[in-house]
Short mmCIF file of C-alpha atoms and ligand atoms in Angstrom, two decimals:
data_model
loop_
_atom_site.label_atom_id
_atom_site.label_comp_id
_atom_site.label_asym_id
_atom_site.label_seq_id
_atom_site.Cartn_x
_atom_site.Cartn_y
_atom_site.Cartn_z
CA MET A 1 0.15 0.20 -0.20
CA GLU A 2 1.52 3.24 -0.88
CA LYS A 3 2.06 5.94 2.15
CA TYR A 4 0.61 9.22 2.74
CA TYR A 5 2.19 11.35 5.15
CA ILE A 6 0.30 14.60 5.98
CA SER A 7 1.04 16.88 8.68
CA THR A 8 -0.37 20.53 9.61
CA ALA A 9 1.77 23.26 11.51
CA ILE A 10 1.78 22.78 15.27
CA ALA A 11 -0.35 25.08 16.86
CA TYR A 12 1.02 27.44 19.67
CA THR A 13 -0.21 26.97 22.73
CA SER A 14 -0.30 30.74 23.80
CA GLY A 15 -3.80 31.04 23.77
CA LYS A 16 -7.21 29.50 22.27
CA PRO A 17 -6.73 28.65 18.32
CA HIS A 18 -9.80 30.67 16.37
CA ILE A 19 -11.54 29.28 13.42
CA GLY A 20 -8.53 30.50 11.10
CA ASN A 21 -5.92 28.03 12.81
CA VAL A 22 -8.70 25.23 12.98
CA TYR A 23 -9.56 25.58 9.16
CA GLU A 24 -5.81 24.15 8.82
CA ILE A 25 -6.65 21.04 10.86
CA ILE A 26 -9.73 20.96 9.31
CA LEU A 27 -8.40 21.17 6.11
CA ALA A 28 -5.38 18.72 6.75
CA ASP A 29 -8.17 16.15 7.31
CA ALA A 30 -10.50 16.46 4.36
CA ILE A 31 -7.11 15.64 2.66
CA ALA A 32 -6.45 12.99 5.04
CA ARG A 33 -10.00 11.23 4.94
CA PHE A 34 -9.44 11.50 0.84
CA LYS A 35 -6.50 9.51 0.84
CA ARG A 36 -7.54 6.90 2.83
CA PHE A 37 -10.88 6.52 0.38
CA LYS A 38 -8.20 6.14 -2.36
CA GLY A 39 -6.87 3.15 -0.66
CA TYR A 40 -3.50 5.08 0.81
CA ASP A 41 -1.27 3.73 4.11
CA VAL A 42 -2.13 7.42 5.49
CA TYR A 43 -0.46 8.88 8.48
CA PHE A 44 -1.92 12.29 9.48
CA GLN A 45 0.06 14.42 12.45
CA THR A 46 -1.31 17.46 13.83
CA GLY A 47 -0.01 18.71 17.72
CA THR A 48 1.03 21.57 19.45
CA ASP A 49 4.47 24.05 19.65
CA GLU A 50 5.01 24.79 23.21
CA HIS A 51 7.88 26.48 24.32
CA GLY A 52 9.24 30.44 23.89
CA GLU A 53 9.39 33.17 25.93
CA LYS A 54 5.62 34.21 24.80
CA ILE A 55 4.29 31.38 26.53
CA GLU A 56 6.49 31.70 29.51
CA LEU A 57 5.00 35.02 30.32
CA LYS A 58 1.22 34.28 29.71
CA ALA A 59 1.70 31.47 32.25
CA LYS A 60 3.51 34.09 34.67
CA GLU A 61 0.36 36.13 33.71
CA ALA A 62 -2.22 33.36 34.72
CA ASN A 63 -0.21 32.52 37.74
CA LEU A 64 0.65 29.03 36.61
CA THR A 65 4.01 26.89 35.79
CA PRO A 66 4.72 27.04 31.79
CA GLN A 67 3.96 23.43 31.93
CA GLN A 68 0.57 23.69 33.64
CA PHE A 69 -0.44 26.15 31.60
CA VAL A 70 0.57 24.29 27.93
CA ASP A 71 -1.06 21.19 29.51
CA ASN A 72 -4.17 23.35 29.60
CA ILE A 73 -4.16 24.85 26.23
CA ALA A 74 -3.01 21.78 24.62
CA ASP A 75 -5.86 19.78 25.95
CA GLU A 76 -8.13 22.80 25.16
CA ILE A 77 -6.76 22.40 21.29
CA ARG A 78 -7.01 18.70 21.24
CA THR A 79 -10.20 18.85 22.47
CA ILE A 80 -11.20 21.45 19.55
CA TRP A 81 -9.78 19.06 16.97
CA ASP A 82 -11.55 16.14 18.13
CA LYS A 83 -14.87 18.08 17.85
CA MET A 84 -14.34 18.68 14.56
CA ASN A 85 -14.09 15.29 13.97
CA THR A 86 -10.86 15.32 12.14
CA SER A 87 -8.91 12.00 12.25
CA TYR A 88 -5.32 12.79 13.03
CA ASP A 89 -3.22 9.71 13.90
CA ARG A 90 -1.02 11.42 16.23
CA PHE A 91 -0.99 14.34 18.07
CA VAL A 92 2.07 15.67 19.13
CA ARG A 93 3.92 17.96 21.62
CA THR A 94 7.06 20.06 21.76
CA THR A 95 7.06 19.14 25.49
CA ASP A 96 7.38 15.45 24.81
CA LYS A 97 10.51 13.85 26.47
CA ASN A 98 11.29 11.72 23.09
CA HIS A 99 10.91 15.04 21.53
CA GLU A 100 13.12 17.12 23.69
CA GLN A 101 15.42 14.39 23.59
CA GLN A 102 16.05 14.84 19.77
CA VAL A 103 15.94 17.99 19.35
CA GLN A 104 19.27 18.06 21.99
CA LYS A 105 20.74 15.21 19.62
CA ILE A 106 19.97 17.02 16.62
CA PHE A 107 21.49 20.42 17.61
CA LYS A 108 24.37 18.71 19.17
CA LYS A 109 24.72 16.53 15.63
CA LEU A 110 24.84 20.10 13.61
CA TYR A 111 26.82 21.97 16.09
CA ASP A 112 29.43 19.09 15.86
CA ASN A 113 29.22 18.95 12.26
CA GLY A 114 29.88 22.51 12.05
CA ASP A 115 26.54 23.77 10.59
CA ILE A 116 26.16 25.46 14.01
CA TYR A 117 28.31 28.21 15.78
CA LEU A 118 28.15 30.38 18.59
CA SER A 119 28.05 34.32 18.29
CA LYS A 120 26.44 37.24 19.23
CA TYR A 121 22.92 38.55 17.87
CA LYS A 122 22.15 42.27 18.29
CA GLY A 123 19.00 43.75 17.44
CA LEU A 124 15.89 45.31 18.26
CA TYR A 125 13.50 42.88 20.27
CA CYS A 126 9.86 42.32 20.35
CA THR A 127 9.42 40.12 23.40
CA PRO A 128 5.37 39.55 22.71
CA CYS A 129 6.53 38.37 19.05
CA GLU A 130 10.00 36.89 20.47
CA SER A 131 11.74 38.65 17.28
CA PHE A 132 14.50 40.67 16.92
CA PHE A 133 14.23 43.55 13.86
CA THR A 134 16.27 45.92 12.00
CA GLU A 135 16.13 49.37 12.05
CA ASN A 136 14.19 49.53 8.83
CA GLN A 137 11.44 46.60 9.22
CA LEU A 138 10.34 48.85 11.86
CA VAL A 139 7.05 50.38 11.22
CA ASP A 140 6.87 53.74 12.98
CA GLY A 141 9.83 52.85 15.41
CA LYS A 142 7.26 49.53 16.36
CA CYS A 143 7.41 46.30 16.28
CA PRO A 144 6.38 45.32 12.20
CA ASP A 145 3.81 42.78 13.70
CA CYS A 146 1.97 43.54 16.37
CA GLY A 147 2.79 47.67 16.66
CA ARG A 148 4.59 47.32 20.08
CA GLU A 149 7.74 48.71 21.99
CA VAL A 150 11.01 47.30 20.84
CA LYS A 151 14.12 47.70 22.93
CA GLU A 152 17.16 47.01 21.63
CA ALA A 153 19.11 43.71 22.89
CA GLU A 154 22.16 41.95 22.55
CA GLU A 155 22.86 37.97 23.22
CA GLU A 156 25.25 35.34 22.97
CA ALA A 157 23.53 33.16 20.55
CA TYR A 158 24.18 29.99 18.46
CA PHE A 159 23.19 30.57 14.76
CA PHE A 160 22.66 27.99 11.61
CA LYS A 161 24.69 28.42 8.72
CA LEU A 162 21.91 28.88 6.10
CA SER A 163 23.99 30.09 3.63
CA LYS A 164 25.85 27.43 3.18
CA TYR A 165 23.04 25.29 1.74
CA GLN A 166 21.38 28.37 -0.47
CA ASP A 167 22.51 26.95 -3.77
CA ARG A 168 21.92 23.51 -3.07
CA LEU A 169 18.40 24.43 -1.76
CA VAL A 170 17.63 27.04 -5.05
CA GLU A 171 18.78 23.92 -7.16
CA TYR A 172 16.18 21.40 -5.14
CA ILE A 173 13.30 24.12 -5.59
CA GLN A 174 14.17 24.53 -9.49
CA ASN A 175 14.32 21.11 -10.24
CA ASN A 176 11.08 20.15 -8.29
CA PRO A 177 8.48 22.25 -9.43
CA ASP A 178 5.73 21.39 -7.51
CA PHE A 179 7.78 21.66 -4.00
CA ILE A 180 6.04 24.89 -2.93
CA GLN A 181 2.46 25.62 -3.67
CA PRO A 182 1.02 27.65 -4.95
CA GLU A 183 3.20 28.93 -7.51
CA SER A 184 2.73 32.49 -5.86
CA ARG A 185 4.48 31.32 -2.72
CA LYS A 186 7.08 29.89 -4.56
CA ASN A 187 7.93 32.88 -6.56
CA GLU A 188 7.79 35.22 -3.17
CA MET A 189 10.10 32.72 -1.62
CA ILE A 190 12.77 33.14 -4.34
CA ASN A 191 12.50 36.90 -5.27
CA ASN A 192 11.97 38.19 -1.47
CA PHE A 193 14.63 35.25 0.26
CA LEU A 194 16.80 33.37 -1.66
CA LYS A 195 17.86 35.66 -4.47
CA PRO A 196 18.97 38.89 -1.90
CA GLY A 197 21.06 35.62 0.23
CA LEU A 198 20.25 33.74 3.19
CA GLN A 199 21.31 35.46 6.52
CA ASP A 200 22.42 32.73 9.36
CA LEU A 201 19.70 31.83 11.33
CA CYS A 202 19.92 32.45 15.50
CA VAL A 203 18.84 29.12 16.87
CA SER A 204 19.43 30.03 20.78
CA ARG A 205 18.52 32.14 22.98
CA THR A 206 19.64 32.83 26.89
CA SER A 207 17.07 35.73 27.82
CA PHE A 208 14.27 32.63 28.65
CA THR A 209 14.36 29.43 29.61
CA TRP A 210 11.08 27.70 28.56
CA GLY A 211 12.73 25.61 25.94
CA ILE A 212 14.78 22.82 25.44
CA PRO A 213 18.02 23.07 27.03
CA VAL A 214 21.02 23.15 25.00
CA ASP A 215 22.70 20.38 26.59
CA PHE A 216 26.33 21.13 26.06
CA ASP A 217 26.06 24.64 26.83
CA SER A 218 23.02 25.29 29.51
CA LYS A 219 22.74 28.75 29.26
CA HIS A 220 21.09 28.15 26.34
CA VAL A 221 17.51 26.83 25.34
CA VAL A 222 17.18 26.06 21.71
CA TYR A 223 15.24 28.42 19.86
CA VAL A 224 12.03 28.03 18.21
CA TRP A 225 12.36 26.94 14.40
CA ILE A 226 14.77 23.69 15.20
CA ASP A 227 12.28 22.91 18.09
CA ALA A 228 9.11 23.51 16.16
CA LEU A 229 10.09 22.37 12.64
CA THR A 230 11.71 18.43 14.03
CA ASN A 231 8.06 17.57 15.05
CA TYR A 232 7.70 16.36 11.79
CA ILE A 233 10.34 13.75 11.85
CA THR A 234 11.07 13.01 15.89
CA ASN A 235 7.54 11.78 16.69
CA ILE A 236 7.86 8.76 14.21
CA GLY A 237 11.16 8.16 14.84
CA TYR A 238 13.96 9.44 13.96
CA ASP A 239 16.75 9.01 15.84
CA VAL A 240 20.22 11.01 14.79
CA ASP A 241 21.77 7.59 15.33
CA ASN A 242 19.43 5.35 14.95
CA SER A 243 15.95 5.98 13.57
CA SER A 244 12.86 3.75 13.68
CA GLU A 245 11.34 1.33 10.95
CA GLU A 246 8.25 3.72 11.11
CA PHE A 247 10.79 6.68 10.39
CA TYR A 248 11.97 5.17 6.99
CA LYS A 249 8.06 3.82 6.18
CA TYR A 250 6.58 7.22 6.03
CA TRP A 251 9.78 9.73 5.91
CA PRO A 252 10.13 12.25 3.51
CA ALA A 253 6.23 13.48 4.26
CA ASP A 254 4.23 14.13 1.13
CA LEU A 255 2.77 17.41 2.50
CA HIS A 256 3.20 19.64 5.18
CA LEU A 257 0.19 21.95 5.09
CA VAL A 258 0.83 25.74 6.81
CA GLY A 259 -0.29 28.93 6.82
CA LYS A 260 0.88 31.34 4.30
CA ASP A 261 3.19 32.97 7.04
CA ILE A 262 5.14 30.03 7.83
CA VAL A 263 6.20 29.04 4.24
CA ARG A 264 9.42 30.63 4.49
CA PHE A 265 10.14 28.38 7.34
CA HIS A 266 9.21 25.18 5.80
CA THR A 267 10.36 25.89 2.65
CA ILE A 268 13.69 27.47 3.45
CA TYR A 269 14.85 26.66 6.83
CA TRP A 270 13.12 23.07 7.14
CA PRO A 271 14.94 21.92 4.32
CA ILE A 272 17.94 23.19 5.21
CA ILE A 273 18.03 21.62 8.50
CA LEU A 274 17.05 18.19 6.83
CA MET A 275 20.08 19.10 4.10
CA ALA A 276 22.35 19.19 7.30
CA LEU A 277 21.09 16.05 8.89
CA ASP A 278 21.60 14.50 5.41
CA ILE A 279 17.81 13.03 5.26
CA PRO A 280 15.58 13.63 2.21
CA LEU A 281 13.01 16.72 1.77
CA PRO A 282 9.61 16.59 2.49
CA LYS A 283 7.58 16.54 -1.20
CA LYS A 284 5.77 19.38 -1.09
CA VAL A 285 4.84 22.46 1.10
CA PHE A 286 1.39 23.84 0.64
CA GLY A 287 1.11 27.50 1.93
CA HIS A 288 -2.81 27.81 2.61
CA PRO A 289 -4.05 31.41 2.24
CA TRP A 290 -5.91 32.82 5.63
CA LEU A 291 -9.47 32.97 6.96
CA LEU A 292 -10.42 36.48 7.65
CA PHE A 293 -13.32 38.27 9.28
CA GLY A 294 -14.74 39.89 6.77
CA ASP A 295 -11.92 42.24 5.40
CA ASP A 296 -9.82 41.94 8.69
CA LYS A 297 -7.34 39.89 10.29
CA MET A 298 -8.87 38.26 13.16
CA SER A 299 -7.26 39.61 16.65
CA LYS A 300 -7.99 39.93 20.15
CA SER A 301 -7.61 43.57 19.92
CA LYS A 302 -10.35 44.25 17.24
CA GLY A 303 -12.68 42.15 19.36
CA ASN A 304 -13.80 39.96 16.18
CA ILE A 305 -12.16 36.41 17.03
CA ILE A 306 -14.95 33.56 15.97
CA TYR A 307 -14.07 30.40 17.51
CA ALA A 308 -14.83 26.95 15.80
CA ASP A 309 -16.35 25.46 18.86
CA ASP A 310 -18.73 28.27 19.38
CA LEU A 311 -19.62 27.71 15.99
CA ALA A 312 -20.06 24.33 15.77
CA ASP A 313 -22.54 24.65 19.43
CA GLU A 314 -24.50 27.21 16.80
CA PHE A 315 -24.63 25.51 13.74
CA GLY A 316 -23.34 21.72 13.54
CA VAL A 317 -19.67 20.75 13.29
CA ASP A 318 -20.56 19.84 9.21
CA ALA A 319 -21.72 23.76 8.85
CA VAL A 320 -18.37 24.67 10.15
CA ARG A 321 -16.27 22.06 8.11
CA TYR A 322 -18.24 22.98 4.34
CA TYR A 323 -17.85 26.78 5.21
CA THR A 324 -13.98 26.65 5.63
CA LEU A 325 -13.39 23.84 3.52
CA HIS A 326 -16.11 25.37 0.40
CA GLU A 327 -15.59 28.85 0.99
CA MET A 328 -11.27 29.30 1.41
CA PRO A 329 -9.87 30.19 -2.11
CA PHE A 330 -6.83 27.51 -3.31
CA ALA A 331 -4.54 30.86 -3.47
CA ASN A 332 -6.30 34.09 -1.84
CA ASP A 333 -7.60 34.72 1.65
CA GLY A 334 -10.81 33.76 2.24
CA ALA A 335 -13.56 35.66 4.37
CA ILE A 336 -15.73 33.97 7.33
CA THR A 337 -18.87 36.18 9.09
CA TYR A 338 -21.76 35.20 10.66
CA GLU A 339 -23.83 36.35 7.58
CA LEU A 340 -21.85 34.76 4.90
CA LEU A 341 -22.28 31.47 6.71
CA ILE A 342 -26.15 31.33 7.04
CA GLU A 343 -26.24 31.89 3.55
CA ARG A 344 -24.10 29.31 2.78
CA ILE A 345 -25.64 26.81 5.14
CA ASN A 346 -28.96 27.54 3.77
CA SER A 347 -28.45 27.71 0.06
CA ASP A 348 -25.96 24.74 -0.05
CA LEU A 349 -26.66 22.40 2.57
CA ALA A 350 -30.39 22.46 3.53
CA ASN A 351 -31.54 23.88 -0.25
CA VAL A 352 -29.20 21.63 -2.29
CA LEU A 353 -28.02 18.51 -0.53
CA GLY A 354 -31.27 18.70 2.47
CA ASN A 355 -33.56 19.03 0.10
CA LEU A 356 -32.85 16.53 -2.11
CA VAL A 357 -32.32 13.40 0.15
CA ASN A 358 -35.50 14.29 1.96
CA ARG A 359 -37.61 14.48 -1.26
CA THR A 360 -36.10 11.66 -2.55
CA ILE A 361 -36.45 9.71 0.86
CA SER A 362 -40.02 10.38 0.81
CA MET A 363 -40.72 9.64 -2.29
CA ALA A 364 -39.10 6.08 -1.93
CA ASN A 365 -41.61 5.77 1.11
CA LYS A 366 -44.48 6.94 0.30
CA TYR A 367 -44.81 5.31 -3.42
CA PHE A 368 -42.89 2.09 -2.20
CA ASP A 369 -42.59 2.00 1.26
CA GLY A 370 -39.38 2.30 1.17
CA ASN A 371 -38.69 -0.63 -0.80
CA VAL A 372 -36.91 0.45 -4.44
CA SER A 373 -34.53 -1.32 -7.00
CA ASN A 374 -33.93 -0.89 -10.38
CA LYS A 375 -36.83 -1.40 -12.78
CA PHE A 376 -34.89 -0.27 -15.87
CA ILE A 377 -37.39 2.07 -17.99
CA VAL A 378 -34.88 4.16 -19.03
CA ASP A 379 -35.89 7.62 -20.36
CA GLU A 380 -33.99 10.57 -22.46
CA PHE A 381 -32.62 12.09 -18.76
CA ASP A 382 -31.15 9.42 -17.20
CA ASP A 383 -28.23 8.76 -19.70
CA GLU A 384 -26.67 12.06 -18.44
CA LEU A 385 -27.30 11.85 -14.94
CA LYS A 386 -25.98 8.27 -14.67
CA SER A 387 -22.76 9.40 -16.37
CA LEU A 388 -21.98 12.23 -14.13
CA VAL A 389 -22.27 10.07 -11.35
CA ASN A 390 -20.01 7.83 -12.98
CA GLU A 391 -17.22 10.43 -13.60
CA LEU A 392 -17.59 12.09 -10.11
CA GLU A 393 -14.88 10.35 -8.34
CA THR A 394 -12.59 10.88 -11.08
CA GLU A 395 -13.55 14.07 -11.12
CA VAL A 396 -13.16 14.75 -7.16
CA THR A 397 -10.01 13.03 -7.19
CA ILE A 398 -8.46 15.45 -10.23
CA LYS A 399 -8.95 18.69 -7.98
CA MET A 400 -7.85 16.69 -4.90
CA ASP A 401 -4.48 16.03 -6.38
CA LYS A 402 -4.08 19.32 -6.99
CA LEU A 403 -5.47 20.37 -3.61
CA GLU A 404 -8.16 22.41 -5.03
CA VAL A 405 -10.66 21.08 -2.17
CA SER A 406 -13.31 23.76 -2.61
CA SER A 407 -13.53 22.88 -6.64
CA ALA A 408 -13.85 19.17 -5.35
CA ILE A 409 -16.96 20.26 -3.41
CA ASP A 410 -18.40 21.89 -6.30
CA LYS A 411 -18.46 18.91 -8.18
CA ILE A 412 -20.22 16.87 -5.74
CA PHE A 413 -22.75 19.91 -5.47
CA ASP A 414 -22.84 19.61 -9.26
CA VAL A 415 -24.20 16.16 -9.27
CA LEU A 416 -26.49 16.99 -6.21
CA ARG A 417 -27.86 20.06 -8.23
CA ARG A 418 -28.02 18.12 -11.40
CA SER A 419 -30.34 15.11 -9.34
CA ASN A 420 -32.42 18.20 -8.10
CA LYS A 421 -33.25 18.97 -11.74
CA TYR A 422 -34.01 15.45 -12.54
CA ILE A 423 -36.46 15.23 -10.50
CA ASP A 424 -38.33 18.57 -12.27
CA GLU A 425 -37.68 16.92 -15.70
CA THR A 426 -38.80 13.44 -14.56
CA LEU A 427 -41.92 14.73 -12.51
CA PRO A 428 -42.26 11.66 -10.56
CA TRP A 429 -45.62 12.83 -8.50
CA VAL A 430 -47.24 12.68 -12.61
CA LEU A 431 -45.76 9.63 -13.03
CA ALA A 432 -47.25 8.46 -9.51
CA LYS A 433 -50.83 9.27 -11.25
CA GLU A 434 -50.49 6.73 -13.72
CA GLU A 435 -50.72 2.86 -12.60
CA ASP A 436 -48.65 1.90 -15.94
CA LYS A 437 -45.43 4.73 -15.18
CA LYS A 438 -44.72 2.58 -11.88
CA ASP A 439 -41.85 1.13 -13.02
CA ARG A 440 -40.54 3.93 -14.60
CA LEU A 441 -41.33 5.91 -11.20
CA GLU A 442 -39.65 3.31 -9.67
CA THR A 443 -36.54 3.52 -11.78
CA VAL A 444 -36.33 7.22 -11.15
CA ILE A 445 -36.47 7.04 -7.62
CA TYR A 446 -33.90 4.46 -7.88
CA ASN A 447 -31.58 6.62 -9.73
CA LEU A 448 -31.92 9.71 -7.76
CA LEU A 449 -30.85 6.89 -4.57
CA GLU A 450 -27.64 6.10 -6.56
CA ALA A 451 -26.83 9.89 -7.33
CA ILE A 452 -26.91 10.46 -3.58
CA ARG A 453 -25.52 7.24 -2.32
CA VAL A 454 -22.34 8.22 -4.68
CA ALA A 455 -22.60 11.58 -3.70
CA ALA A 456 -22.68 10.66 0.32
CA VAL A 457 -19.58 7.97 -0.23
CA LEU A 458 -17.45 10.94 -1.90
CA LEU A 459 -19.07 13.48 1.23
CA GLU A 460 -17.39 11.51 3.74
CA SER A 461 -13.83 12.72 3.09
CA PHE A 462 -15.20 16.46 3.95
CA LEU A 463 -18.70 16.32 5.84
CA PRO A 464 -17.93 12.78 7.62
CA GLU A 465 -21.06 12.91 9.91
CA THR A 466 -23.47 13.98 7.17
CA SER A 467 -21.93 11.21 4.95
CA SER A 468 -22.92 8.66 7.32
CA LYS A 469 -26.24 9.80 8.33
CA ILE A 470 -27.20 10.14 3.93
CA LEU A 471 -26.05 6.22 4.28
CA ALA A 472 -27.93 5.37 7.30
CA GLN A 473 -31.39 7.27 5.64
CA LEU A 474 -30.40 5.22 2.70
CA GLY A 475 -30.42 1.88 4.47
CA ILE A 476 -27.16 0.85 2.35
CA SER A 477 -23.68 0.26 3.59
CA ASN A 478 -22.69 -0.46 -0.38
CA LYS A 479 -19.60 2.30 -0.57
CA SER A 480 -18.60 1.96 -4.05
CA ALA A 481 -18.73 5.11 -6.06
CA ILE A 482 -20.11 4.30 -9.33
CA TYR A 483 -23.98 3.60 -10.25
CA GLU A 484 -24.78 0.32 -9.49
CA GLU A 485 -27.21 -1.08 -11.43
CA ASN A 486 -28.42 -3.62 -9.26
CA SER A 487 -28.67 -2.12 -5.46
CA LYS A 488 -31.26 -2.68 -2.99
CA TYR A 489 -32.84 0.03 -0.96
CA LEU A 490 -35.05 -0.26 1.74
CA VAL A 491 -34.91 3.53 3.02
CA ASN A 492 -35.59 4.52 6.59
CA GLU A 493 -37.87 7.32 7.43
CA PRO A 494 -36.06 10.88 6.39
CA VAL A 495 -34.82 12.94 8.62
CA PRO A 496 -33.97 17.00 8.35
CA LEU A 497 -30.06 17.05 7.82
CA PHE A 498 -29.95 21.08 7.62
CA LEU A 499 -32.66 22.88 8.79
CA ARG A 500 -33.16 26.49 6.77
CA ILE A 501 -32.07 29.26 9.34
CA ASP A 502 -33.88 32.25 9.89
CA LYS A 503 -30.96 34.46 9.24
CA GLU A 504 -32.47 38.08 10.78
CA LYS A 505 -33.72 36.11 13.52
CA LYS A 506 -30.52 34.45 14.48
CA LEU A 507 -28.43 37.30 13.68
CA GLU A 508 -30.32 38.86 16.23
CA GLU A 509 -29.72 35.75 18.96
CA LEU A 510 -26.05 35.76 18.10
CA LYS A 511 -25.37 39.52 18.89
CA GLU A 512 -26.83 38.61 22.54
CA LEU A 513 -24.30 35.47 22.82
CA ILE A 514 -21.46 37.42 21.51
N1 MSP B 1 3.79 27.44 16.17
C1 MSP B 1 3.79 27.68 15.02
C2 MSP B 1 4.09 26.78 13.65
C3 MSP B 1 5.19 25.77 13.90
S1 MSP B 1 5.26 24.31 12.59
C4 MSP B 1 5.92 23.81 12.88
C5 MSP B 1 2.53 28.44 14.34
N2 MSP B 1 1.62 28.37 15.17
S2 MSP B 1 0.19 29.23 14.96
O1 MSP B 1 -0.80 28.64 16.56
O2 MSP B 1 0.51 30.80 15.27
O3 MSP B 1 -0.56 29.06 13.55
C6 MSP B 1 -1.02 27.55 13.17
C7 MSP B 1 -1.23 27.51 11.91
O4 MSP B 1 -2.73 28.29 11.85
C8 MSP B 1 -0.41 28.13 10.93
O5 MSP B 1 -0.32 27.14 10.07
C9 MSP B 1 -0.85 29.60 10.71
O6 MSP B 1 -0.45 29.94 9.42
C10 MSP B 1 -2.39 29.43 10.46
N3 MSP B 1 -3.37 30.46 10.83
C11 MSP B 1 -3.01 31.09 11.67
N4 MSP B 1 -3.89 32.25 11.52
C12 MSP B 1 -4.97 31.83 10.47
C13 MSP B 1 -6.38 32.60 9.80
N5 MSP B 1 -6.74 33.71 10.03
N6 MSP B 1 -6.71 31.58 8.50
C14 MSP B 1 -5.97 30.56 8.48
N7 MSP B 1 -4.75 29.91 9.13
C15 MSP B 1 -4.29 30.61 9.71
O7 MSP B 1 2.65 29.34 13.76
#
């Protein structure tokens, strides 16, 4: 069985993740589920990034030890991932003992090989962002990321020789045109970072202690990126001296899924760390766009943060999954607002999907007591529907192979829309009035049930709960994604999948809640 290793970024345990962070795990989940459906041996890894000065400060504010603080948030993150029905295989934490040990060994190996050296770091430092900046990176003299004061700082630090590997990396990117996706991100990396030349990277700190100690120089802790990025290998058994079978089985990763803001770390720092360790590079890094609140970045200070678990409580998990997967474009940022979410639920989930399933199952019950099989009384409208159903898996696969998840979902909804149109064309309630059209009527209902079944099978990757609800209502377990000629249906009572929401009323209710 061919393997497929997919990872998400590991989320910072500095606070509760918002819907933007959760979008990433949902997206990864859809890809992982689809690969499983296609027969791959999938390994899907996610987790939390738990060290750093910011977390140390937050823990202090909360009157907790850093460990207690990250334990709480990591739990919360995992609970949200689970609530969103994501099927990860392993949830890793950078405070896992094995990870910490391996990071120390990796750091030492890079030092022994001469890729890491001791020097001094000078610059303007923003504490909340844990970043040094140069004078001209500042905006109005303040931190370009958060707008807060920066302070002059100098510290002894270890540096990693990125520059030594620059040419090899450029060559790799050129020889592997799919390595960085989408294309626009690749150009950004080449033009903004590689062409001007790489500066060596600061990889240790002495100004805080909440990190993995450098074991041969204990005033230093390993600074974020070597600690964070290596999660992708330490947790599948990489060991400097003796890696596990699992490591050789799953590495290199097939896909690192990350947000656009950290593409640089994954396509420049990470490949160079791997080159220095003499390990193969990941096959693909996909920098997904960001989910914005309307046109705005979500932030605590703007008070416009939306949390996935709140949305799931209000609208259901699959509505949230549908919205994020379908509304996020491939390369440009997407938007979420309560209005947009309600409109989508009403138009796509309640009208197109919910109605089709409900109408079809009701007719199967009303006209045939739920018992439906193919009577082969074919008419002009049938062929088009059948061939659309039969092409669906291929169409969805083509889109998913390009990671165009929103378009993959569109393909399924095209078939659902076509099925609704088929009802308008074939007019089952008219056929029902004529006794000699009974077999034609049964064939029509049969075709609809098959279209719904195949759509439900393919929806599993995106809306797992809805998919199984539909199959349960259809009373069938066959999960082939082709039109079968000889299925036997004994359908159950229809249960509405998604109710239409009264937008104005719901918005009023939400106002009170928020
Ligand atoms: N800890 C680092 C990643 C280290 S990976 C070795 C980090 N954590 S994060 O919690 O800030 O972000 C987690 C993921 O969520 C990142 O991929 C980030 O790009 C993504 N997103 C953060 N805000 C987002 C949106 N508004 N929309 C979509 N994704 C967003 O970065």
